[in-house]
XYZ file of C-alpha atoms in Angstrom:
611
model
C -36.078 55.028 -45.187
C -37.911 57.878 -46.097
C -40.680 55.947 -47.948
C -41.104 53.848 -45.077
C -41.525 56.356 -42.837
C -44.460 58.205 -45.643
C -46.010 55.362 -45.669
C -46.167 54.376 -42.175
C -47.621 58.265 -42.053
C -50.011 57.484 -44.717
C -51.737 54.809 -43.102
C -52.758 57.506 -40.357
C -54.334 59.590 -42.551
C -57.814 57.807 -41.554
C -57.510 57.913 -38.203
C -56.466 61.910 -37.638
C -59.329 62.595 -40.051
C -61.541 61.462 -37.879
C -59.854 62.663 -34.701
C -60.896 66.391 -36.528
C -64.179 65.435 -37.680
C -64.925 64.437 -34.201
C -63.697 67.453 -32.807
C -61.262 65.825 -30.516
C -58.156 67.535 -32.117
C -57.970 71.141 -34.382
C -56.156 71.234 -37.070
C -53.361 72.675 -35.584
C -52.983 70.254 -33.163
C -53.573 67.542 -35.936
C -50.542 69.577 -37.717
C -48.510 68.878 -34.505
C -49.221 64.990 -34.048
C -48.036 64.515 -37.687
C -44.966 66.258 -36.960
C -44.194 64.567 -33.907
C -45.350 60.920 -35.438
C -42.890 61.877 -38.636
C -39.980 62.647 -35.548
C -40.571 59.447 -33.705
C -40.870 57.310 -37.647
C -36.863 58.804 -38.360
C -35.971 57.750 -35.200
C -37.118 54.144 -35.033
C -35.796 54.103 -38.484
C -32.053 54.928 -38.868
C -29.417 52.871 -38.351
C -28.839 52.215 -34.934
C -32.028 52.971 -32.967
C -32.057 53.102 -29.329
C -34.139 51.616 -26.703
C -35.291 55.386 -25.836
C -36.575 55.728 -28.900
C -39.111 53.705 -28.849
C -39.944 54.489 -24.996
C -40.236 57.512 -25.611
C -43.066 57.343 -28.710
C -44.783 54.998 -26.835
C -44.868 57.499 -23.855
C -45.913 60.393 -25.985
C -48.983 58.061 -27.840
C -50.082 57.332 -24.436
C -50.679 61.123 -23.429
C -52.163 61.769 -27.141
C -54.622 58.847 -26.699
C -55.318 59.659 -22.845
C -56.107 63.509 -24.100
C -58.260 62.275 -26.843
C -60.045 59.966 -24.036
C -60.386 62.800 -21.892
C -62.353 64.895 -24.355
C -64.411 62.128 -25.611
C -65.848 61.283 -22.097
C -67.133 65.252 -21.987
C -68.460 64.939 -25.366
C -69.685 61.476 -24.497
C -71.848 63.087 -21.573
C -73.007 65.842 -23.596
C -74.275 63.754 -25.794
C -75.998 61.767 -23.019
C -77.909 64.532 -21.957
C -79.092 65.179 -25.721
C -80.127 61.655 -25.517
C -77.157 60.225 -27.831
C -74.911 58.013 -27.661
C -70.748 58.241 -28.516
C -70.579 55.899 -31.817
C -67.602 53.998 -31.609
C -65.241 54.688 -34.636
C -61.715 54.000 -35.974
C -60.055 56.414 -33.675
C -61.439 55.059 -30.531
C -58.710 52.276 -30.983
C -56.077 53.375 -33.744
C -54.191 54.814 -30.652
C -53.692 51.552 -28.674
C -53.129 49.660 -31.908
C -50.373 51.917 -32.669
C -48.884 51.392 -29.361
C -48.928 47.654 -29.867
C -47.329 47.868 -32.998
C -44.444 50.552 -31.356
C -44.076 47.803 -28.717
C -43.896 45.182 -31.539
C -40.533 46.606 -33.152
C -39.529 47.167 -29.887
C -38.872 43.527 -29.172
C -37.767 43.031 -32.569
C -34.696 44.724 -32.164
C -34.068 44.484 -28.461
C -35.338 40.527 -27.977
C -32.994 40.553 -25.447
C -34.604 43.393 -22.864
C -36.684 41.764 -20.647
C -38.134 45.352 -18.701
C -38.960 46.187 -22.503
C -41.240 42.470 -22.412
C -42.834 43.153 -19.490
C -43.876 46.829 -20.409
C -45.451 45.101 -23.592
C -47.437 42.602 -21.472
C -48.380 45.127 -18.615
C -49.838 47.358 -21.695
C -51.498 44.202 -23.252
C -53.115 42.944 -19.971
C -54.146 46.581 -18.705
C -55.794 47.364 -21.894
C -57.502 43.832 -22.483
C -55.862 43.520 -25.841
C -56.202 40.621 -27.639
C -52.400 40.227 -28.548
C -51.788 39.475 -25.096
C -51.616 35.968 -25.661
C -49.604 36.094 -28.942
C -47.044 38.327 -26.792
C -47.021 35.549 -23.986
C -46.486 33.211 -26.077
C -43.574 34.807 -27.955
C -41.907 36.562 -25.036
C -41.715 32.590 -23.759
C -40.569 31.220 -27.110
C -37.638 33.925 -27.075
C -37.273 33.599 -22.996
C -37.996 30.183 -21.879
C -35.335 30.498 -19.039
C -36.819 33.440 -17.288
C -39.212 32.048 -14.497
C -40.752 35.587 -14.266
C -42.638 35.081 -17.526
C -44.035 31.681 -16.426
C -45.183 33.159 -13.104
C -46.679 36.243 -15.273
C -48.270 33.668 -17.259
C -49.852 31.620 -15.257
C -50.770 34.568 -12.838
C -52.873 36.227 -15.974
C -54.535 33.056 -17.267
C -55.607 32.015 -13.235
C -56.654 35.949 -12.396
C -57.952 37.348 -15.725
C -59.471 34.639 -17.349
C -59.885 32.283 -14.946
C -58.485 29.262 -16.660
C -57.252 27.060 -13.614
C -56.015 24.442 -16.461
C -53.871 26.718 -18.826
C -52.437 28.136 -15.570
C -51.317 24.963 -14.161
C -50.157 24.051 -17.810
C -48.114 26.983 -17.643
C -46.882 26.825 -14.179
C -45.588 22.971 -15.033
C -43.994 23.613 -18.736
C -42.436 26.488 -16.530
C -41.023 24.049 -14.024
C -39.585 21.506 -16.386
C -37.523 24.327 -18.289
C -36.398 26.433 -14.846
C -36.484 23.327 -12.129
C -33.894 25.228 -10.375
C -36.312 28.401 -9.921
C -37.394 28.675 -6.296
C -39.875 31.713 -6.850
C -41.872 29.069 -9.501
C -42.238 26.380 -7.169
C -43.535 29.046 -4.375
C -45.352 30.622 -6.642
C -47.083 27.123 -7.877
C -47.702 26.311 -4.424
C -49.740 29.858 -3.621
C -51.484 28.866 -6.686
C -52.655 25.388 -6.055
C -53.360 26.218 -2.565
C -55.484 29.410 -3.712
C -57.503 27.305 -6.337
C -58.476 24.927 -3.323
C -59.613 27.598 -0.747
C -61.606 29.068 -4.105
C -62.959 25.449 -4.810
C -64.027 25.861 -1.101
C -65.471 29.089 -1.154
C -67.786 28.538 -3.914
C -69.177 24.994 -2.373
C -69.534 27.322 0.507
C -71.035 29.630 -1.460
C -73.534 27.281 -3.434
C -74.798 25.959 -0.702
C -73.069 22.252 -1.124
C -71.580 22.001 2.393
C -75.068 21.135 3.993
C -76.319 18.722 1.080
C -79.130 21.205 -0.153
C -79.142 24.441 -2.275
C -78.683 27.332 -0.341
C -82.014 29.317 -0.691
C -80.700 32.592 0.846
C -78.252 33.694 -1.458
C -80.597 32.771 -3.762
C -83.266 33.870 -3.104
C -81.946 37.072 -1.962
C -82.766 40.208 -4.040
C -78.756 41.110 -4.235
C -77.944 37.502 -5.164
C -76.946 38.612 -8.631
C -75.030 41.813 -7.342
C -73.449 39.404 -5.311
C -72.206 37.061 -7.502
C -70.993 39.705 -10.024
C -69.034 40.739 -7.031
C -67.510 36.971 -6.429
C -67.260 36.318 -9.849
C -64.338 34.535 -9.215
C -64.962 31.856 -7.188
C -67.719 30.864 -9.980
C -64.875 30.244 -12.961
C -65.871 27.978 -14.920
C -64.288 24.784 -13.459
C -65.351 20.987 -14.480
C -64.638 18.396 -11.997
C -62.536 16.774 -14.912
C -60.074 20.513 -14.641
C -60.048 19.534 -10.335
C -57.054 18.830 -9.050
C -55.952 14.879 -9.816
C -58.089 12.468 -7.754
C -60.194 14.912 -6.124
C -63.836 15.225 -6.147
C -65.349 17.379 -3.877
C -69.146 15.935 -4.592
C -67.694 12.371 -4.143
C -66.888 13.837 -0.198
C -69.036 13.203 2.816
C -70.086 16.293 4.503
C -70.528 14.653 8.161
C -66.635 13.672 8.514
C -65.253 15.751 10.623
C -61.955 16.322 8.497
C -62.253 19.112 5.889
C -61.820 17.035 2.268
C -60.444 20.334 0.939
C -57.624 20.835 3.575
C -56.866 17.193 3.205
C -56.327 17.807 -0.007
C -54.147 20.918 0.514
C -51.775 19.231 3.010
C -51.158 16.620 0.393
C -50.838 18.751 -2.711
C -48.416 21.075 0.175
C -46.568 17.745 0.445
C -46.256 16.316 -3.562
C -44.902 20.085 -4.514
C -42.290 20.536 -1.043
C -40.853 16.675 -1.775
C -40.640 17.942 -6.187
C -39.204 21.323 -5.220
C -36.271 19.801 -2.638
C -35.879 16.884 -5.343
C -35.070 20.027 -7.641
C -33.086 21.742 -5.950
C -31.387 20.353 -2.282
C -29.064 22.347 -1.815
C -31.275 25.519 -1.141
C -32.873 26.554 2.418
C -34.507 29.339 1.431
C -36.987 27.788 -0.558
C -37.664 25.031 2.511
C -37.962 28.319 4.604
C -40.433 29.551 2.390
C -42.855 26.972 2.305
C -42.786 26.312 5.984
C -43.614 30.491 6.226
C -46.353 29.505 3.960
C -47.616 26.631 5.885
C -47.796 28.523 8.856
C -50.012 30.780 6.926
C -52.521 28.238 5.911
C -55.147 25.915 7.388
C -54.322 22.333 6.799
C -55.191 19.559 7.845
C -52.928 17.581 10.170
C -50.495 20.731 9.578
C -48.576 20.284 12.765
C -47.506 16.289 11.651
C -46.308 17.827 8.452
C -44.803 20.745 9.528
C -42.865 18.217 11.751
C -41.795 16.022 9.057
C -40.714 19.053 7.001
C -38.377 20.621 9.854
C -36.944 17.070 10.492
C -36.290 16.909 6.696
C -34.868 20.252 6.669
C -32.829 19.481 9.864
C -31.130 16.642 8.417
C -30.274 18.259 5.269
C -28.982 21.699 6.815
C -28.050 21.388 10.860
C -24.425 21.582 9.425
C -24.821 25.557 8.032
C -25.154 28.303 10.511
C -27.808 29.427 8.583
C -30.418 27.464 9.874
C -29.519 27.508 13.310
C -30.065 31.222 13.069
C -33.204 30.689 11.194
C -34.793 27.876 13.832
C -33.992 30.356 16.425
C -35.610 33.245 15.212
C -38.584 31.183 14.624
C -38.950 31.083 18.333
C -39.738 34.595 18.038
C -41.879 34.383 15.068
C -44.844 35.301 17.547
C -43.746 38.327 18.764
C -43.493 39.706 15.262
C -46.890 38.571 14.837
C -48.633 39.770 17.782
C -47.579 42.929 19.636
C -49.790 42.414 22.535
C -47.649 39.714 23.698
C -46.699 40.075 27.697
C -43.266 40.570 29.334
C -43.255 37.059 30.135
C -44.484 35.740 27.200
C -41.945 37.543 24.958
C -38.976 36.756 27.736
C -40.078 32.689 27.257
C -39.709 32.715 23.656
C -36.132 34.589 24.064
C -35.460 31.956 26.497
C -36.302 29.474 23.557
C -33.726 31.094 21.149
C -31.191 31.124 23.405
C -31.826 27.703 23.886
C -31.226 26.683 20.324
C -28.078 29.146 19.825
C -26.559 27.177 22.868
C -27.182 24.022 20.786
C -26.010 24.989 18.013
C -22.568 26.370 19.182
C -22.480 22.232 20.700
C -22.948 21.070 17.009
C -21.195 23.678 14.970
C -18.706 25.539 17.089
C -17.967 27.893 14.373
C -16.936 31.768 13.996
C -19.950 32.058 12.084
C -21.999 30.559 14.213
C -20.434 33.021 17.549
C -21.230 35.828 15.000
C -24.827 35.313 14.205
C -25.765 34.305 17.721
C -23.855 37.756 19.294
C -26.076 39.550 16.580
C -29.150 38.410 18.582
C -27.802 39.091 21.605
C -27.112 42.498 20.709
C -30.531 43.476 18.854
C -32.238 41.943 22.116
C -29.929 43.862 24.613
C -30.262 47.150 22.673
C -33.476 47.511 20.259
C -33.309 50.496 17.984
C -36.904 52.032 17.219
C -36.975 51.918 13.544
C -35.981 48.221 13.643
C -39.503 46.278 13.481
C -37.948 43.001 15.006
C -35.944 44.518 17.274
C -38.623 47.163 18.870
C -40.619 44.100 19.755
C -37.740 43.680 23.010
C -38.351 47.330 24.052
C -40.779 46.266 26.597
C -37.947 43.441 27.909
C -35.447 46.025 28.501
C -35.115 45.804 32.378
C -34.088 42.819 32.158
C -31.345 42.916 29.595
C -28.820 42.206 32.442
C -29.407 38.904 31.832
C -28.598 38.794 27.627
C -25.448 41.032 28.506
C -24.034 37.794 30.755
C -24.783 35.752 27.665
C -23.055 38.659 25.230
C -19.916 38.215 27.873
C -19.727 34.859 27.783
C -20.359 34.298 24.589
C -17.140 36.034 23.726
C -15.292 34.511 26.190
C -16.368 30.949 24.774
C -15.143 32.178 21.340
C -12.168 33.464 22.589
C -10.846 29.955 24.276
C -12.318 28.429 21.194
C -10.507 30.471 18.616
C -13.154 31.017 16.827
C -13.101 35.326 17.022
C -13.379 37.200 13.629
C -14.012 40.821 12.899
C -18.184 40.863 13.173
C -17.771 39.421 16.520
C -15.181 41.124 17.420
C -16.965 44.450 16.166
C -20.219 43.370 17.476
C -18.377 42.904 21.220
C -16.565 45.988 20.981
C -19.471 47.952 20.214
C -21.392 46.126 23.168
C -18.654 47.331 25.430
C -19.270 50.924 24.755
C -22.837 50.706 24.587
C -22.413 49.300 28.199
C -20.107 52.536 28.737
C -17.505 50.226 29.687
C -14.698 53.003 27.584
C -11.719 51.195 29.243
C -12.549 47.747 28.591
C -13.669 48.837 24.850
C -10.233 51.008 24.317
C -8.102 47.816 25.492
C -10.015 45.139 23.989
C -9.870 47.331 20.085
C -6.057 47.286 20.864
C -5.190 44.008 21.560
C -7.154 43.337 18.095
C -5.854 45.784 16.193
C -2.451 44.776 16.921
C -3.177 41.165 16.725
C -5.239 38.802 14.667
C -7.504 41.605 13.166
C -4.825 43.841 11.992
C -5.867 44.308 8.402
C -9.288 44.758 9.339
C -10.245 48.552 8.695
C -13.705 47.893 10.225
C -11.964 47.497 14.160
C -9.392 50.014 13.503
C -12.315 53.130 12.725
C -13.873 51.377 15.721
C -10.800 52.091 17.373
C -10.033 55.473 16.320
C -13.407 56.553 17.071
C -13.244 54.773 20.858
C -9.860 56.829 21.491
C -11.526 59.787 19.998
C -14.485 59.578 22.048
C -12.241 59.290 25.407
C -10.410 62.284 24.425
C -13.426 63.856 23.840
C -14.785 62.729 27.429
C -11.422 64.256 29.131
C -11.539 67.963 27.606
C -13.535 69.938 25.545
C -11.448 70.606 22.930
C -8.592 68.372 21.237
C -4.569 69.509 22.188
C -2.227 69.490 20.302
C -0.633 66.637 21.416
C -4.355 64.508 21.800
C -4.128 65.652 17.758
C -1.019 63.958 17.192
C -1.950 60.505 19.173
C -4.641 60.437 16.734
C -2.388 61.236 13.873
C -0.076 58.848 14.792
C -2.395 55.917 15.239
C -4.364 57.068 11.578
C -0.651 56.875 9.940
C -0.093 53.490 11.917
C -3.575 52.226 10.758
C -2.907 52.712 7.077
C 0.281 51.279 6.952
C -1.745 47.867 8.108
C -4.872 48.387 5.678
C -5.118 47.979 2.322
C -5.690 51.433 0.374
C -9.283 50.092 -1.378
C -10.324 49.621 2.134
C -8.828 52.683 3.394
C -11.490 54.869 2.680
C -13.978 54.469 5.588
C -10.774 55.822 7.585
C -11.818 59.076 6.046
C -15.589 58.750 5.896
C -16.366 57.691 9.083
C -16.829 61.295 10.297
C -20.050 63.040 8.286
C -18.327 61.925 5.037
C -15.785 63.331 2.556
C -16.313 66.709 4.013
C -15.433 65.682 7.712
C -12.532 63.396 5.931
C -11.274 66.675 4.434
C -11.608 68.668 7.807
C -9.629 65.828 9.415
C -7.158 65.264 6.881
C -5.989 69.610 7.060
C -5.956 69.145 10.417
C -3.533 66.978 10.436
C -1.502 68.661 7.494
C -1.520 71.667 10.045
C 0.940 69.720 12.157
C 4.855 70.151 10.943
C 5.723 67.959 8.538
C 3.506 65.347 7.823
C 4.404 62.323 6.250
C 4.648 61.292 2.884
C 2.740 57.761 3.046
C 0.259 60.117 4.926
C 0.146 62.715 2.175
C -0.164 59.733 -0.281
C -3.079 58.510 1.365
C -4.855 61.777 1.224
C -4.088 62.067 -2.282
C -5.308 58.871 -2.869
C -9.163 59.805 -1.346
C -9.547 62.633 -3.883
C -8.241 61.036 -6.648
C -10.424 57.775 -6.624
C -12.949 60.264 -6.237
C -12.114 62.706 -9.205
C -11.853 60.005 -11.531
C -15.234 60.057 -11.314
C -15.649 63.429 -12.304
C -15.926 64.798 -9.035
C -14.330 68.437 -9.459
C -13.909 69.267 -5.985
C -11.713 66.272 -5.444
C -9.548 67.166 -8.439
C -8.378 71.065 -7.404
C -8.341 69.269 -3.948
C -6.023 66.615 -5.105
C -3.785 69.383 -6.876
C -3.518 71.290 -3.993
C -1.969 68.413 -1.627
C 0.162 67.158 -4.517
C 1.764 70.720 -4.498
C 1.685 70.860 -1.016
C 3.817 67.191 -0.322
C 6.150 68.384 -3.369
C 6.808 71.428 -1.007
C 8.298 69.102 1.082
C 8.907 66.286 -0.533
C 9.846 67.627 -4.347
C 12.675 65.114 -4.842
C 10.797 62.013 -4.736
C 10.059 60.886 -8.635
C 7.390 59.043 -7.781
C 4.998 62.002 -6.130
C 6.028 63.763 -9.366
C 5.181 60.614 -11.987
C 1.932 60.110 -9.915
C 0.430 63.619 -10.263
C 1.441 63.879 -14.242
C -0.704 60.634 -14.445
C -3.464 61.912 -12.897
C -3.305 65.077 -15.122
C -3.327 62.550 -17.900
C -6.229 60.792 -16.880
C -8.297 63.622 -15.399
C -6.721 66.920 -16.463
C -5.816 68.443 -19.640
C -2.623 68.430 -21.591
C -1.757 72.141 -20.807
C -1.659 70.952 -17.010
C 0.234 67.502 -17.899
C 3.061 69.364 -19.740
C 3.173 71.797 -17.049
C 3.577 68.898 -13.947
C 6.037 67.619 -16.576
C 8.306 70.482 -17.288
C 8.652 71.334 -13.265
C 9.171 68.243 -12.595
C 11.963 68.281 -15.223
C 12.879 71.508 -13.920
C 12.841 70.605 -9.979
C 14.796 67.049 -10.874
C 16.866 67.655 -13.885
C 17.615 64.272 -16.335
C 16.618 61.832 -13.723
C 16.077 58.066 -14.817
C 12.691 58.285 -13.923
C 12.126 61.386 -16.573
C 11.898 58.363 -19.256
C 9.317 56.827 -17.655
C 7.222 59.885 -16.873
C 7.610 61.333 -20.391
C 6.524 57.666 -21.904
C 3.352 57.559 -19.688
């Protein structure tokens, strides 16, 4: 290892030589770079490097190179005003070589890393070096399922060197081995559709649309300023490297349909019917092109956007999903354009509702209630920081009208038996937004005791409604208002799972307003065990996760239950395990021996002592 690592030194020997003959280093730095480089060599080379390792040389060549840049550009301009020029010599690029070659055994050993591939390539491309290919071409052979590197590809060979045919290549080969990849097909469409408007641009530009040379851009003294500035839509294209069976010279400039947007619409079509041929079962690509067709100018875009949401209709009017989807559509405007009027923005409402109504006719589901009172409720109350929601803040007058729908709505999924806990939640929540306490305090308790028992979500709804009316009545909480709440927390987690028990405690400013809660109710005379169990329970999930606080917390209310409860085996059995797990031996033997002490030879002793 060690001559590996001289030589890998020696071969720098050239380079740092001329670093100091250049004046871009002193010695003593020089001194330090060979110290640091002989570091980073070990590293890479003992048994078991890690990824850091190599991150970490390649971030410290990168700030040795961008110093030694940063010095040569003000001896570069004092040699300027001398009348000289900055010679270019080995060290100019030793530095990014060496990062190349870091990155190289990099993705030797960890093939596998793709953020370690990408780093490589983002180096390669940002630098113009001349591996970048190789590296593409590798990073594929190893990664050929990873759409990501056929998009990254194909991006670099259309925007950087402007090779329409080796992207499409690329963006095809990419296809066949990920056909399943929705972001390739997008991503393929954006790019055909890009390379038209660019075909279009530079006919534009050249003068072609009116039959004749155009003479002002020609003629103009900026003409070549400006076509170093729109250098790309003059890539080097041949009509042979056109998209198949299209020649714009061939079209006639007097029709009145555009040839290029009839050929967009059609390559929009060949890609949507290969992508949904690929993969059927998936709306969100379908949702993605038709975003993208509303984004472009086709021609006869409105026939095919028709044809695509029939197509999509047929394949997906049985998933709530897409009834949600076709009704926010109706609403796409409003997103779009904020200058929209009341009665503008209240028609295209009117349109959702429309299409939630006729949905619930063809899919009657508790899905379908749930999405649909989601709506309803970011219509009826818009929250500022929500972008689609703050569109309805100039509608709110007449929100009267989406409550009727919220309350009927809820009805119509009661009689259909279709409630679950979102709606439920979602109606609940309406209810007190409405300040409609009574109705909200009723409603949570027929749930909670009925069909949505188990669900922890209504029952801190709950909690929090009866809280809040408390609240309402007096100032400050009695004792007795403190034991109603106590009583209906114990009654709550004897319904709810303990892994879903926790937002019982955090649903008042976190752990610390669980804790302030929970010793308010271990205030009261005796408590109960399953309640001390509970609390126990919230500290130690939490200190197994090295959260100290929660441990001496979790001590202190198992000595506190074993006050009162210091015959039950279990309490004892449960805190010696955690002291196993979380504590140290010294504390383990000492839960042990007073438990021994405190219980004498009980059976459970054996068990205890074996754990």
């Amino acid at each position: 290892m060690a001559d590996v690592v001289q030589y890998r030194l020696e071969r720098m020997v050239e380079e740092l030589d001329d670093m100091e003959r250049r004046r871009l280093f002193s010695r003593p730095e020089i001194d330090e770079i060979v110290r640091r480089r002989r570091d980073f060599e070990y590293r890479l080379k003992r048994r078991r490097p890690i990824r850091q390792d190599f991150l970490d040389y390649v971030d410290y060549e990168s700030k040795v190179d961008h110093l030694r840049r940063l010095r040569k550009s003000v001896m570069a301009a004092e040699l300027r005003r001398n009348n000289k020029r900055w010679k270019r010599s080995l060290s100019d690029f030793a530095g990014v070589r060496r990062i190349v070659d870091i990155y190289r055994l990099a993705t030797i050993k960890f093939k596998g890393d793709m953020d370690l591939w990408f780093r490589y390539l983002e180096f390669c491309r940002w630098k113009r070096h001349g591996a970048m290919r190789k590296v593409l071409a590798k990073a594929i052979r190893y990664h050929p399922k990873v759409p990501g590197l056929w998009i990254y590809a194909a991006a670099w060979e259309f925007d950087c060197n402007l090779n329409v045919t080796s992207a499409r290549s690329l963006m095809q080969s990419g296809l066949r081995a990920c056909p399943n990849s929705e972001n390739l097909w997008v991503e393929y469409l954006r790019m055909e559709l890009t390379y038209l408007n660019k075909l279009k641009a530079r006919k534009a530009a050249l003068g072609e649309d009116s039959g004749k040379e155009n003479k002002t851009v020609e003629t103009d003294e900026n003409a070549k300023q400006w076509k170093e500035d729109n250098i790309d839509l003059f890539m080097p294209l041949s009509e042979k490297e056109n998209v198949e069976g299209f020649d714009p010279q061939e079209q006639n400039v007097g029709k009145k349909t555009d040839a290029f947007q009839e050929r967009s619409s059609h390559v929009f079509q060949t890609i949507y019917r290969g992508a949904v041929e690929a993969i059927p079962s998936s709306m969100n690509l379908c949702k993605r092109f038709v975003e993208i067709l509303d984004d472009v100018e086709l021609s006869h875009s409105d026939k095919l956007r028709e044809e695509i949401m029939e197509d999509i209709r047929n394949r997906f009017s049985q998933k709530e999903d897409y009834w949600d989807w076709l009704a926010k559509l109706q609403i796409r405007n409003c997103k779009m354009d904020k200058e929209l009027t009341r009665e503008e923005i209240l028609g295209m409402l009117h349109k959702a509702v429309q299409v939630y109504e006729e949905a619930l006719e063809i899919l009657p589901s508790a899905k379908m209630f749930s999405v649909y009172a989601k709506f309803l409720m970011d219509t009826i109350f818009p929250e500022d920081d929500d972008i689609q929601s703050s569109i309805f803040m100039n509608i709110k007058d007449d929100s009267l009208e989406f409550s009727s729908h919220m309350m009927e709505l809820y009805q119509k999924a009661e009689s259909s038996g279709c409630i679950n806990e979102d709606l439920a939640y979602r109606y609940v929540s309406f209810l007190v937004r409405m300040d409609r306490q009574d109705g909200a305090s009723k409603l949570s308790e027929k749930l909670c005791n009925g069909e949505l028992s188990d669900s922890a979500k209504m029952w801190v709804l709950r909690i929090s409604i009866e809280m809040k009316c408390m609240t309402n009545k007096s100032v400050s909480l009695g004792k007795n208002d403190l034991q109603s709440i106590f009583d209906l927390l114990g009654h709550a987690l004897t319904r709810i799972e303990i892994p879903e028990a926790d937002c019982l405690w955090l649903m008042r400013d976190g752990i610390a307003g669980a804790r302030e809660m929970y010793k308010r109710f271990l205030a009261l005379p005796r408590p109960s065990l399953a309640f001390y169990k509970h609390c126990i329970d919230l500290e130690r999930n939490l200190a197994f996760i090295s959260d100290n606080d929660s441990l001496v917390n979790a001590r202190k209310l198992f000595e506190s239950a074993l006050s009162i409860y210091n015959q039950h085996g279990g309490l004892w059995q449960d805190y010696h395990s955690m002291e196993l797990k979380v504590g140290s031996s010294e504390t383990a033997n000492a839960v042990y021996w007073c438990a021994r002490k405190t219980l004498g030879d009980a059976s459970w002793l054996s068990a205890l002592r074996s754990s």
